[in-house]
Amino acid sequence: MEKNNLAKIRKNVEDCVGKKVILKANKGRKKTTIREGILEEAYPSLFVVRISNQFDSVRRVSYTYSDILTETVEVTICDDQERQTKIS
């Protein structure tokens, strides 16, 4: 059953490559970070998000699909200004 869930999560992430996302990552000890970026690549075991900040520096972060399954990371897809979809 878990493998089926990971396959669904992977498919959802792969369908959203190139779209704007909001990442909410749990860093432990009640610390969370919220970042916006572009879903850049989706590989068989992980996905990469490109994050730009106000200083025009580009940073890439990667997460595994199991991070979404265990709710360590919440990924929200921003289709339009009004419509947002959460991948879980």
mmCIF file of C-alpha atoms in Angstrom:
data_model
loop_
_atom_site.group_PDB
_atom_site.id
_atom_site.type_symbol
_atom_site.label_atom_id
_atom_site.label_comp_id
_atom_site.label_asym_id
_atom_site.label_seq_id
_atom_site.Cartn_x
_atom_site.Cartn_y
_atom_site.Cartn_z
ATOM 1 C CA MET A 1 0.000 0.000 0.000
ATOM 2 C CA GLU A 2 2.844 2.410 0.781
ATOM 3 C CA LYS A 3 4.455 1.776 -2.595
ATOM 4 C CA ASN A 4 1.180 2.648 -4.296
ATOM 5 C CA ASN A 5 1.013 5.921 -2.355
ATOM 6 C CA LEU A 6 4.582 6.791 -3.325
ATOM 7 C CA ALA A 7 3.745 6.086 -6.957
ATOM 8 C CA LYS A 8 0.769 8.462 -6.776
ATOM 9 C CA ILE A 9 2.867 11.177 -5.153
ATOM 10 C CA ARG A 10 5.614 10.731 -7.762
ATOM 11 C CA LYS A 11 3.071 10.971 -10.589
ATOM 12 C CA ASN A 12 1.535 14.143 -9.099
ATOM 13 C CA VAL A 13 4.958 15.772 -8.751
ATOM 14 C CA GLU A 14 6.026 14.782 -12.268
ATOM 15 C CA ASP A 15 2.857 16.329 -13.691
ATOM 16 C CA CYS A 16 3.700 19.662 -12.048
ATOM 17 C CA VAL A 17 7.271 20.115 -13.308
ATOM 18 C CA GLY A 18 7.800 23.736 -14.334
ATOM 19 C CA LYS A 19 5.054 25.140 -12.104
ATOM 20 C CA LYS A 20 5.367 27.489 -9.145
ATOM 21 C CA VAL A 21 5.232 25.748 -5.758
ATOM 22 C CA ILE A 22 5.160 26.699 -2.094
ATOM 23 C CA LEU A 23 7.239 24.446 0.162
ATOM 24 C CA LYS A 24 6.611 24.160 3.878
ATOM 25 C CA ALA A 25 9.438 22.115 5.356
ATOM 26 C CA ASN A 26 9.602 20.806 8.912
ATOM 27 C CA LYS A 27 13.159 21.277 10.181
ATOM 28 C CA GLY A 28 12.589 19.726 13.601
ATOM 29 C CA ARG A 29 12.234 21.215 17.080
ATOM 30 C CA LYS A 30 9.150 23.188 16.045
ATOM 31 C CA LYS A 31 11.044 24.939 13.233
ATOM 32 C CA THR A 32 9.410 25.239 9.831
ATOM 33 C CA THR A 33 10.478 27.122 6.732
ATOM 34 C CA ILE A 34 8.195 28.334 3.974
ATOM 35 C CA ARG A 35 9.684 29.015 0.550
ATOM 36 C CA GLU A 36 8.416 29.662 -2.957
ATOM 37 C CA GLY A 37 10.079 28.276 -6.022
ATOM 38 C CA ILE A 38 9.761 26.461 -9.331
ATOM 39 C CA LEU A 39 9.543 22.678 -9.478
ATOM 40 C CA GLU A 40 12.530 22.068 -11.724
ATOM 41 C CA GLU A 41 13.108 18.320 -12.043
ATOM 42 C CA ALA A 42 11.523 15.064 -10.951
ATOM 43 C CA TYR A 43 13.796 12.054 -10.710
ATOM 44 C CA PRO A 44 12.849 8.459 -9.769
ATOM 45 C CA SER A 45 13.679 8.930 -6.077
ATOM 46 C CA LEU A 46 13.658 12.712 -5.503
ATOM 47 C CA PHE A 47 12.558 16.068 -6.894
ATOM 48 C CA VAL A 48 14.357 19.420 -7.163
ATOM 49 C CA VAL A 49 12.931 22.897 -6.516
ATOM 50 C CA ARG A 50 14.703 26.074 -7.674
ATOM 51 C CA ILE A 51 14.343 28.897 -5.139
ATOM 52 C CA SER A 52 15.172 32.532 -5.917
ATOM 53 C CA ASN A 53 15.446 35.180 -3.235
ATOM 54 C CA GLN A 54 15.550 38.973 -3.121
ATOM 55 C CA PHE A 55 19.336 39.028 -3.650
ATOM 56 C CA ASP A 56 19.041 37.369 -7.096
ATOM 57 C CA SER A 57 20.811 34.241 -5.956
ATOM 58 C CA VAL A 58 19.445 30.912 -7.062
ATOM 59 C CA ARG A 59 19.344 27.954 -4.721
ATOM 60 C CA ARG A 60 18.242 24.414 -5.422
ATOM 61 C CA VAL A 61 16.806 22.135 -2.776
ATOM 62 C CA SER A 62 15.884 18.500 -3.182
ATOM 63 C CA TYR A 63 13.431 16.324 -1.301
ATOM 64 C CA THR A 64 12.382 12.709 -1.588
ATOM 65 C CA TYR A 65 8.840 11.538 -2.254
ATOM 66 C CA SER A 66 8.827 9.867 1.154
ATOM 67 C CA ASP A 67 9.261 13.346 2.701
ATOM 68 C CA ILE A 68 5.835 14.198 1.308
ATOM 69 C CA LEU A 69 4.421 10.861 2.473
ATOM 70 C CA THR A 70 5.691 11.371 6.031
ATOM 71 C CA GLU A 71 4.564 15.025 5.959
ATOM 72 C CA THR A 72 8.080 16.359 6.533
ATOM 73 C CA VAL A 73 7.453 18.566 3.496
ATOM 74 C CA GLU A 74 4.174 20.022 2.270
ATOM 75 C CA VAL A 75 4.114 20.951 -1.413
ATOM 76 C CA THR A 76 1.426 23.311 -2.663
ATOM 77 C CA ILE A 77 1.098 23.900 -6.405
ATOM 78 C CA CYS A 78 0.131 27.449 -7.410
ATOM 79 C CA ASP A 79 -1.809 27.150 -10.675
ATOM 80 C CA ASP A 80 -3.377 30.616 -10.580
ATOM 81 C CA GLN A 81 -3.511 33.431 -8.063
ATOM 82 C CA GLU A 82 -6.705 31.953 -6.600
ATOM 83 C CA ARG A 83 -6.270 28.233 -7.091
ATOM 84 C CA GLN A 84 -3.768 26.180 -5.101
ATOM 85 C CA THR A 85 -3.460 22.395 -4.953
ATOM 86 C CA LYS A 86 -1.727 20.484 -2.174
ATOM 87 C CA ILE A 87 0.172 17.315 -3.025
ATOM 88 C CA SER A 88 -0.181 14.627 -0.384
#
